[in-house]
Coordinates of C-alpha atoms and ligand atoms in Angstrom, one line a residue:
X1 CA -121.4 -24.8 138.3
X2 CA -120.0 -22.8 135.4
X3 CA -122.4 -20.6 133.5
X4 CA -123.9 -22.2 130.4
X5 CA -123.2 -20.6 127.0
X6 CA -126.1 -20.7 124.6
X7 CA -126.3 -20.9 120.9
X8 CA -126.6 -17.5 119.2
X9 CA -130.1 -16.2 118.4
X10 CA -131.1 -17.0 114.9
X11 CA -128.7 -19.9 114.6
X12 CA -129.4 -23.6 115.3
X13 CA -127.5 -26.8 115.9
X14 CA -128.3 -29.6 113.5
X15 CA -128.4 -32.5 115.8
X16 CA -127.6 -36.2 115.0
X17 CA -131.3 -37.2 115.0
X18 CA -132.0 -34.5 112.3
X19 CA -128.9 -34.8 110.1
X20 CA -130.5 -37.5 107.9
X21 CA -132.8 -34.8 106.5
X22 CA -129.7 -32.8 105.4
X23 CA -128.1 -35.8 103.9
X24 CA -131.3 -36.4 101.9
X25 CA -131.2 -32.8 100.5
X26 CA -127.5 -33.0 99.7
X27 CA -127.5 -36.5 98.1
X28 CA -130.5 -35.7 96.0
X29 CA -128.8 -32.5 94.8
X30 CA -125.7 -34.3 93.8
X31 CA -127.8 -36.9 92.0
X32 CA -130.2 -34.6 90.1
X33 CA -127.7 -31.8 89.4
X34 CA -125.1 -34.1 87.9
X35 CA -127.8 -35.4 85.5
X36 CA -127.9 -31.9 84.1
X37 CA -124.1 -31.6 84.0
X38 CA -123.5 -29.4 87.1
X39 CA -120.3 -29.6 89.1
X40 CA -120.0 -28.7 92.7
X41 CA -118.0 -25.6 93.7
X42 CA -117.1 -24.7 97.3
X43 CA -116.2 -21.0 97.9
X44 CA -115.1 -19.4 101.2
X45 CA -117.7 -18.4 103.8
X46 CA -116.3 -14.9 104.0
X47 CA -115.3 -12.6 101.2
X48 CA -114.3 -8.9 100.7
X49 CA -117.3 -6.7 101.7
X50 CA -117.0 -4.9 98.4
X51 CA -117.9 -8.1 96.6
X52 CA -121.4 -8.1 98.1
X53 CA -121.8 -4.3 97.9
X54 CA -121.1 -4.6 94.1
X55 CA -122.4 -8.1 93.5
X56 CA -125.7 -8.0 95.5
X57 CA -126.3 -4.3 95.1
X58 CA -126.1 -1.5 97.6
X59 CA -129.8 -0.6 97.3
X60 CA -130.8 -4.0 98.7
X61 CA -131.9 -4.8 102.3
X62 CA -129.2 -7.6 102.3
X63 CA -126.4 -5.1 101.8
X64 CA -127.9 -2.2 103.8
X65 CA -129.2 -3.9 106.8
X66 CA -128.4 -7.6 106.9
X67 CA -124.7 -8.2 106.5
X68 CA -122.3 -9.5 109.1
X69 CA -119.3 -7.4 108.5
X70 CA -116.1 -7.2 110.4
X71 CA -112.6 -5.7 110.1
X72 CA -109.4 -7.7 110.1
X73 CA -106.0 -6.1 109.3
X74 CA -107.6 -3.0 107.9
X75 CA -109.8 -5.1 105.5
X76 CA -113.5 -5.1 105.6
X77 CA -114.8 -8.7 105.4
X78 CA -118.3 -10.1 105.3
X79 CA -119.9 -13.5 106.0
X80 CA -121.6 -14.4 102.8
X81 CA -125.3 -13.5 102.8
X82 CA -125.8 -15.4 99.5
X83 CA -123.4 -17.3 97.2
X84 CA -123.9 -16.0 93.7
X85 CA -121.4 -13.2 94.2
X86 CA -118.8 -15.6 95.5
X87 CA -119.3 -18.1 92.7
X88 CA -119.0 -15.3 90.1
X89 CA -115.8 -14.1 91.8
X90 CA -114.4 -17.5 91.6
X91 CA -115.6 -18.0 88.0
X92 CA -113.7 -14.8 87.0
X93 CA -110.6 -15.4 89.1
X94 CA -110.2 -19.0 87.9
X95 CA -110.5 -18.1 84.2
X96 CA -113.7 -20.2 83.7
X97 CA -114.8 -17.9 80.9
X98 CA -112.2 -19.7 78.8
X99 CA -114.0 -23.0 79.3
X100 CA -116.6 -24.0 76.7
X101 CA -120.0 -22.7 77.5
X102 CA -122.1 -23.5 79.4
X103 CA -120.3 -23.7 82.7
X104 CA -122.7 -25.2 85.2
X105 CA -121.9 -25.0 88.9
X106 CA -123.8 -25.8 92.1
X107 CA -123.2 -25.2 95.7
X108 CA -124.6 -25.8 99.2
X109 CA -123.8 -24.3 102.5
X110 CA -124.5 -21.7 105.2
X111 CA -125.4 -18.1 104.5
X112 CA -125.6 -15.3 107.1
X113 CA -128.1 -12.5 107.3
X114 CA -128.9 -10.3 110.2
X115 CA -132.7 -10.6 110.0
X116 CA -135.5 -10.9 112.5
X117 CA -135.5 -14.6 113.4
X118 CA -138.9 -16.3 113.0
X119 CA -140.4 -19.5 111.6
X120 CA -138.5 -20.1 108.3
X121 CA -136.1 -17.2 108.9
X122 CA -132.8 -17.6 110.6
X123 CA -129.5 -15.6 110.8
X124 CA -127.4 -18.6 109.8
X125 CA -129.4 -20.6 107.3
X126 CA -128.5 -22.9 104.4
X127 CA -128.9 -22.6 100.7
X128 CA -128.4 -25.0 97.8
X129 CA -128.1 -23.3 94.5
X130 CA -127.0 -23.5 90.9
X131 CA -125.4 -21.0 88.4
X132 CA -125.1 -21.4 84.7
X133 CA -122.7 -19.2 82.8
X134 CA -122.3 -18.4 79.1
X135 CA -125.7 -18.9 77.5
X136 CA -128.0 -16.0 76.7
X137 CA -130.7 -18.0 74.9
X138 CA -134.0 -18.8 76.7
X139 CA -133.4 -22.5 76.6
X140 CA -130.9 -21.9 79.5
X141 CA -133.6 -20.2 81.5
X142 CA -136.0 -23.1 80.9
X143 CA -133.4 -25.7 81.7
X144 CA -132.5 -24.0 85.0
X145 CA -136.2 -23.8 86.0
X146 CA -136.8 -27.4 85.1
X147 CA -133.8 -28.4 87.2
X148 CA -135.3 -26.7 90.2
X149 CA -138.6 -28.4 89.6
X150 CA -137.0 -31.8 89.2
X151 CA -134.9 -31.4 92.3
X152 CA -138.1 -30.6 94.2
X153 CA -139.9 -33.6 92.6
X154 CA -137.0 -35.9 93.4
X155 CA -137.4 -34.9 97.1
X156 CA -141.1 -35.7 96.8
X157 CA -142.3 -32.1 96.6
X158 CA -145.0 -31.6 93.9
X159 CA -147.5 -29.2 95.4
X160 CA -145.6 -26.0 94.5
X161 CA -146.3 -22.9 92.4
X162 CA -143.8 -21.4 90.0
X163 CA -144.1 -17.6 89.6
X164 CA -142.5 -16.0 86.6
X165 CA -141.8 -12.5 85.3
X166 CA -139.4 -10.6 83.0
X167 CA -137.7 -7.5 84.2
X168 CA -136.5 -6.6 80.7
X169 CA -133.0 -5.3 80.0
X170 CA -131.4 -2.0 81.3
X171 CA -132.6 -0.3 78.1
X172 CA -136.4 -1.0 78.3
X173 CA -136.4 -1.1 82.1
X174 CA -135.2 2.5 82.3
X175 CA -138.3 3.8 80.5
X176 CA -140.5 1.6 82.7
X177 CA -138.8 2.9 85.9
X178 CA -139.2 6.5 84.7
X179 CA -142.9 5.9 84.1
X180 CA -143.4 4.3 87.5
X181 CA -141.7 7.2 89.2
X182 CA -143.8 9.7 87.3
X183 CA -147.1 8.1 88.2
X184 CA -146.1 7.6 91.8
X185 CA -144.8 11.2 92.2
X186 CA -148.1 12.6 93.6
X187 CA -148.2 9.7 96.1
X188 CA -144.6 10.1 97.3
X189 CA -145.4 11.3 100.8
X190 CA -147.9 8.4 101.3
X191 CA -145.3 5.7 100.6
X192 CA -143.7 3.9 103.4
X193 CA -140.2 5.0 104.5
X194 CA -138.5 2.1 102.7
X195 CA -140.4 2.9 99.5
X196 CA -139.4 6.5 99.6
X197 CA -135.8 5.4 99.6
X198 CA -136.4 2.9 96.9
X199 CA -138.2 5.6 94.8
X200 CA -134.9 7.2 94.1
X201 CA -132.5 4.3 94.3
X202 CA -134.4 1.4 92.7
X203 CA -138.0 2.2 91.9
X204 CA -138.7 -1.4 90.6
X205 CA -138.2 -2.7 94.2
X206 CA -141.3 -0.7 95.2
X207 CA -143.4 -3.3 93.6
X208 CA -142.1 -5.8 96.0
X209 CA -143.3 -3.8 99.1
X210 CA -145.5 -5.8 101.5
X211 CA -146.8 -2.8 103.4
X212 CA -150.6 -2.6 103.0
X213 CA -150.8 1.2 102.5
X214 CA -148.3 0.9 99.6
X215 CA -150.2 -2.0 98.1
X216 CA -153.4 0.1 98.1
X217 CA -151.5 2.9 96.2
X218 CA -150.2 0.4 93.6
X219 CA -153.7 -0.8 93.1
X220 CA -155.2 2.6 92.1
X221 CA -156.3 2.1 88.5
X222 CA -154.1 4.8 86.9
X223 CA -151.0 3.4 88.8
X224 CA -151.9 -0.2 88.2
X225 CA -152.2 0.5 84.5
X226 CA -148.6 1.7 84.4
X227 CA -147.3 -1.1 86.6
X228 CA -149.0 -3.7 84.5
X229 CA -148.1 -2.1 81.1
X230 CA -146.1 -4.1 78.7
X231 CA -142.7 -2.4 78.7
X232 CA -140.5 -5.1 77.2
X233 CA -138.5 -4.2 74.1
X234 CA -138.7 -6.6 71.2
X235 CA -135.7 -8.7 72.2
X236 CA -136.8 -9.1 75.8
X237 CA -140.3 -9.8 74.7
X238 CA -139.1 -12.5 72.3
X239 CA -136.9 -14.0 75.0
X240 CA -139.8 -14.2 77.5
X241 CA -142.2 -15.7 74.9
X242 CA -139.7 -18.4 74.0
X243 CA -139.0 -19.2 77.6
X244 CA -142.8 -19.7 78.1
X245 CA -142.9 -22.0 75.0
X246 CA -140.1 -24.2 76.4
X247 CA -142.0 -24.4 79.8
X248 CA -145.3 -25.2 78.1
X249 CA -143.6 -27.9 76.0
X250 CA -142.4 -29.5 79.2
X251 CA -145.8 -29.1 80.8
X252 CA -144.6 -26.8 83.5
X253 CA -147.4 -24.9 85.2
X254 CA -146.5 -21.4 86.1
X255 CA -148.2 -18.1 87.1
X256 CA -147.0 -14.9 85.6
X257 CA -146.6 -12.2 88.3
X258 CA -145.9 -8.7 87.2
X259 CA -145.0 -7.7 90.7
X260 CA -142.3 -10.3 91.1
X261 CA -139.1 -8.2 91.1
X262 CA -136.9 -10.1 93.7
X263 CA -134.6 -8.7 96.3
X264 CA -131.3 -8.5 94.5
X265 CA -130.3 -5.7 92.2
X266 CA -128.5 -7.7 89.5
X267 CA -131.4 -9.5 87.8
X268 CA -132.4 -8.8 84.2
X269 CA -135.0 -10.5 82.0
X270 CA -136.2 -13.7 83.7
X271 CA -137.0 -13.8 87.4
X272 CA -138.8 -16.6 89.1
X273 CA -139.8 -17.9 92.5
X274 CA -141.2 -21.3 93.6
X275 CA -143.6 -21.1 96.5
X276 CA -145.3 -23.7 98.7
X277 CA -148.8 -23.3 100.2
X278 CA -147.7 -25.2 103.3
X279 CA -145.1 -22.8 104.7
X280 CA -147.1 -19.9 106.2
X281 CA -145.8 -16.5 105.5
X282 CA -142.2 -17.4 104.7
X283 CA -143.5 -19.4 101.7
X284 CA -140.7 -19.0 99.1
X285 CA -138.5 -22.1 98.8
X286 CA -136.6 -21.0 95.7
X287 CA -135.7 -17.7 94.1
X288 CA -133.7 -17.0 91.0
X289 CA -133.2 -15.3 87.7
X290 CA -130.9 -14.1 85.0
X291 CA -128.0 -11.8 85.7
X292 CA -126.3 -11.0 82.4
X293 CA -124.3 -8.0 83.6
X294 CA -123.0 -9.3 86.9
X295 CA -119.8 -11.1 85.6
X296 CA -118.9 -7.9 83.8
X297 CA -119.7 -5.7 86.8
X298 CA -117.4 -7.7 88.9
X299 CA -114.5 -7.2 86.5
X300 CA -114.9 -10.3 84.2
X301 CA -115.8 -10.7 80.6
X302 CA -119.3 -9.9 79.2
X303 CA -120.8 -13.3 80.0
X304 CA -124.5 -14.0 80.6
X305 CA -125.6 -16.1 83.5
X306 CA -128.6 -17.4 85.3
X307 CA -129.2 -19.3 88.6
X308 CA -131.3 -19.9 91.6
X309 CA -131.0 -20.6 95.3
X310 CA -133.3 -22.6 97.7
X311 CA -133.6 -22.3 101.4
X312 CA -132.7 -25.8 102.8
X313 CA -134.4 -25.2 106.2
X314 CA -137.6 -24.4 104.3
X315 CA -137.3 -27.6 102.2
X316 CA -136.8 -29.7 105.3
X317 CA -139.9 -28.0 106.9
X318 CA -141.9 -29.4 103.9
X319 CA -140.5 -32.9 103.9
X320 CA -141.3 -35.8 106.2
X321 CA -138.7 -36.6 108.9
X322 CA -136.0 -39.1 108.1
X323 CA -136.0 -41.9 110.6
X324 CA -132.4 -42.7 111.9
X325 CA -131.2 -45.9 110.4
X326 CA -130.9 -49.1 112.4
X327 CA -127.5 -50.9 112.8
X328 CA -127.0 -54.0 110.7
X329 CA -126.1 -55.9 113.8
X330 CA -125.5 -55.6 117.6
X331 CA -123.2 -58.2 119.1
X332 CA -124.4 -59.9 122.2
X333 CA -121.6 -61.7 124.2
X334 CA -120.1 -62.3 127.6
X335 CA -116.6 -62.1 126.0
X336 CA -115.8 -58.5 125.2
X337 CA -112.6 -59.3 123.4
X338 CA -114.4 -61.8 121.0
X339 CA -117.2 -59.2 120.5
X340 CA -114.6 -56.6 119.7
X341 CA -112.9 -58.9 117.2
X342 CA -116.2 -59.8 115.5
X343 CA -117.3 -56.2 115.3
X344 CA -114.0 -55.3 113.4
X345 CA -114.4 -58.3 111.1
X346 CA -117.9 -57.2 110.1
X347 CA -117.0 -53.5 109.8
X348 CA -114.2 -54.5 107.4
X349 CA -117.0 -56.1 105.3
X350 CA -118.9 -52.8 105.3
X351 CA -121.5 -53.7 107.9
X352 CA -122.7 -51.2 110.6
X353 CA -122.1 -53.0 113.8
X354 CA -121.7 -52.2 117.5
X355 CA -121.1 -54.2 120.6
X356 CA -121.4 -53.4 124.3
X357 CA -118.2 -51.4 125.2
X358 CA -119.3 -51.4 128.8
X359 CA -119.7 -55.2 129.0
X360 CA -123.1 -55.2 130.7
X361 CA -125.2 -58.3 131.4
X362 CA -126.2 -60.6 128.5
X363 CA -129.9 -59.8 128.9
X364 CA -129.2 -56.1 128.9
X365 CA -127.2 -56.5 125.7
X366 CA -130.1 -58.4 124.1
X367 CA -132.5 -55.6 125.1
X368 CA -130.3 -53.0 123.6
X369 CA -129.9 -55.0 120.3
X370 CA -133.7 -55.1 119.8
X371 CA -133.7 -51.3 120.0
X372 CA -130.8 -50.3 117.8
X373 CA -130.2 -53.1 115.3
X374 CA -131.9 -55.4 112.7
X375 CA -130.0 -58.4 113.9
X376 CA -128.6 -59.6 117.2
X377 CA -125.2 -61.4 116.6
X378 CA -125.0 -63.8 119.5
X379 CA -121.5 -65.0 120.6
X380 CA -122.0 -67.4 123.5
X381 CA -119.4 -69.9 124.8
X382 CA -120.6 -72.6 122.4
X383 CA -120.4 -70.3 119.4
X384 CA -117.0 -69.1 120.3
X385 CA -115.7 -72.7 120.6
X386 CA -117.2 -73.7 117.3
X387 CA -116.1 -70.5 115.5
X388 CA -119.8 -69.8 114.8
X389 CA -122.3 -66.9 115.4
X390 CA -126.0 -67.2 116.1
X391 CA -127.8 -64.6 114.0
X392 CA -131.2 -63.5 115.3
X393 CA -133.5 -61.5 113.1
X394 CA -135.0 -59.0 115.6
X395 CA -138.1 -58.4 113.5
X396 CA -139.2 -62.1 113.0
X397 CA -137.2 -63.6 116.0
X398 CA -135.9 -66.3 113.6
X399 CA -132.5 -67.5 114.6
X400 CA -129.8 -69.4 112.7
X401 CA -126.3 -70.5 113.6
X402 CA -123.7 -70.0 110.9
X403 CA -119.9 -70.1 110.6
X404 CA -118.2 -66.9 111.7
X405 CA -117.0 -66.2 108.2
X406 CA -120.5 -66.3 106.8
X407 CA -121.9 -63.8 109.4
X408 CA -121.5 -60.8 107.2
X409 CA -123.7 -62.4 104.5
X410 CA -126.5 -62.9 107.0
X411 CA -127.0 -59.2 108.1
Ligands
LIG1 P1 -137.5 -13.9 101.4 O1 -138.4 -13.1 100.6 O2 -138.1 -15.2 102.0 O3 -136.7 -13.1 102.4 P2 -135.2 -13.7 99.7 O4 -135.7 -13.0 98.4 O5 -134.5 -12.9 100.7 O6 -136.4 -14.5 100.4 P3 -133.2 -15.2 98.3 O7 -132.1 -14.2 98.7 O8 -133.6 -15.2 96.9 O9 -134.4 -15.0 99.3 O10 -132.8 -16.6 98.8 C1 -133.4 -17.8 98.2 C2 -134.1 -18.7 99.3 O11 -133.3 -18.8 100.5 C3 -135.4 -18.1 99.7 O12 -136.4 -18.4 98.8 C4 -135.6 -18.8 101.1 O13 -136.1 -20.1 100.9 C5 -134.2 -18.9 101.6 N1 -133.9 -17.9 102.6 C6 -133.6 -16.6 102.4 N2 -133.4 -15.9 103.6 C7 -133.6 -16.8 104.5 C8 -133.4 -16.8 106.0 N3 -133.1 -15.7 106.6 N4 -133.7 -18.0 106.7 C9 -134.0 -19.1 106.0 N5 -134.1 -19.2 104.7 C10 -133.9 -18.1 103.9
LIG2 MG1 -135.1 -11.8 102.4

């Protein structure tokens, strides 16, 4: 026998018995997001590597360790590790800055990161996300967060925690970064290897470190005082306060977390995550924030933006399974040509109908009907002669004979 070829580590088939869960996520997205005025955008799965280097940030783990990059005709290409950079590229390239603000876009699809596969972490995984362009006011931040919450609610997920923070703007954040570097200087040699790199390249990312020895350092009182100091300038502070007012007004519960900095480099001001207590260690279902300088950094106009992405595998892990739907009818007949014709008549009326293509015995067909359909549509010799169908409700066993043209109304 020929050797079997297996699926690649960190990737998964989505099998027919599971695809209903994915339709639920996608249909609910379309439904909820369109209420907020979002339109779907579909961008390519691979882009120029430089887009991610510039758009995600070359100090991030994603760009440094996790990208699937390949060469083709002397070009470096990368499978998208996330979709904000691609959406921003498309926004710029298609002149969407000329549209009246806000421009609201959503997407869904596979992303690729070379990470260690484990529960809730794959190498090909799926995200659904939104991006809003053109509004710098905190009402946009609040609306985008509410959209995330309402999407989760529409899916039936209520037991979630929203974490919120403000990273300030490049101006006030520079001072904060400098202070963090200063207070951590004596501890430099005790920091983990990653943090030693972050110290120079992006000191805020230190706060996100999960290594225990680093956490102990950050918790020393003199260091904690600096990390938890209020560094926001007046404008950033006002923006953050107003955002919280909007959220309070909408009765959104949130926890402020000063250590929430998020993995991507481009965020400013608002950052947030939504976590579930039912997911084990990979507990974040949604991450997002404001990225006012990204459009400009990628060569577009100076246009503010904010968005979020959710991991669809993690959403499915929190939701009950979707049972596969039964057929409307299964035709039971000794005449395969008549069964074939009736199936087509009913399908033309929008009904989900099957018949036995292999023409097995009548009793076998009945057995099958009771497993896969809500109704058995019996076409015996008498029915065929009289141009009728006997419709049997497989739940109640009630049976009724009707004219063939009425069959579609019965199932
Ligand atoms: P994490 O801290 O879990 O690695 P992240 O900060 O890398 O998350 P983002 O880049 O913000 O995540 O992506 C948003 C969401 O996408 C995450 O909250 C998570 O639900 C999901 N996600 C990210 N990476 C993976 C992965 N490798 N496999 C499955 N889902 C993922
Ligand atoms: Mg990650």
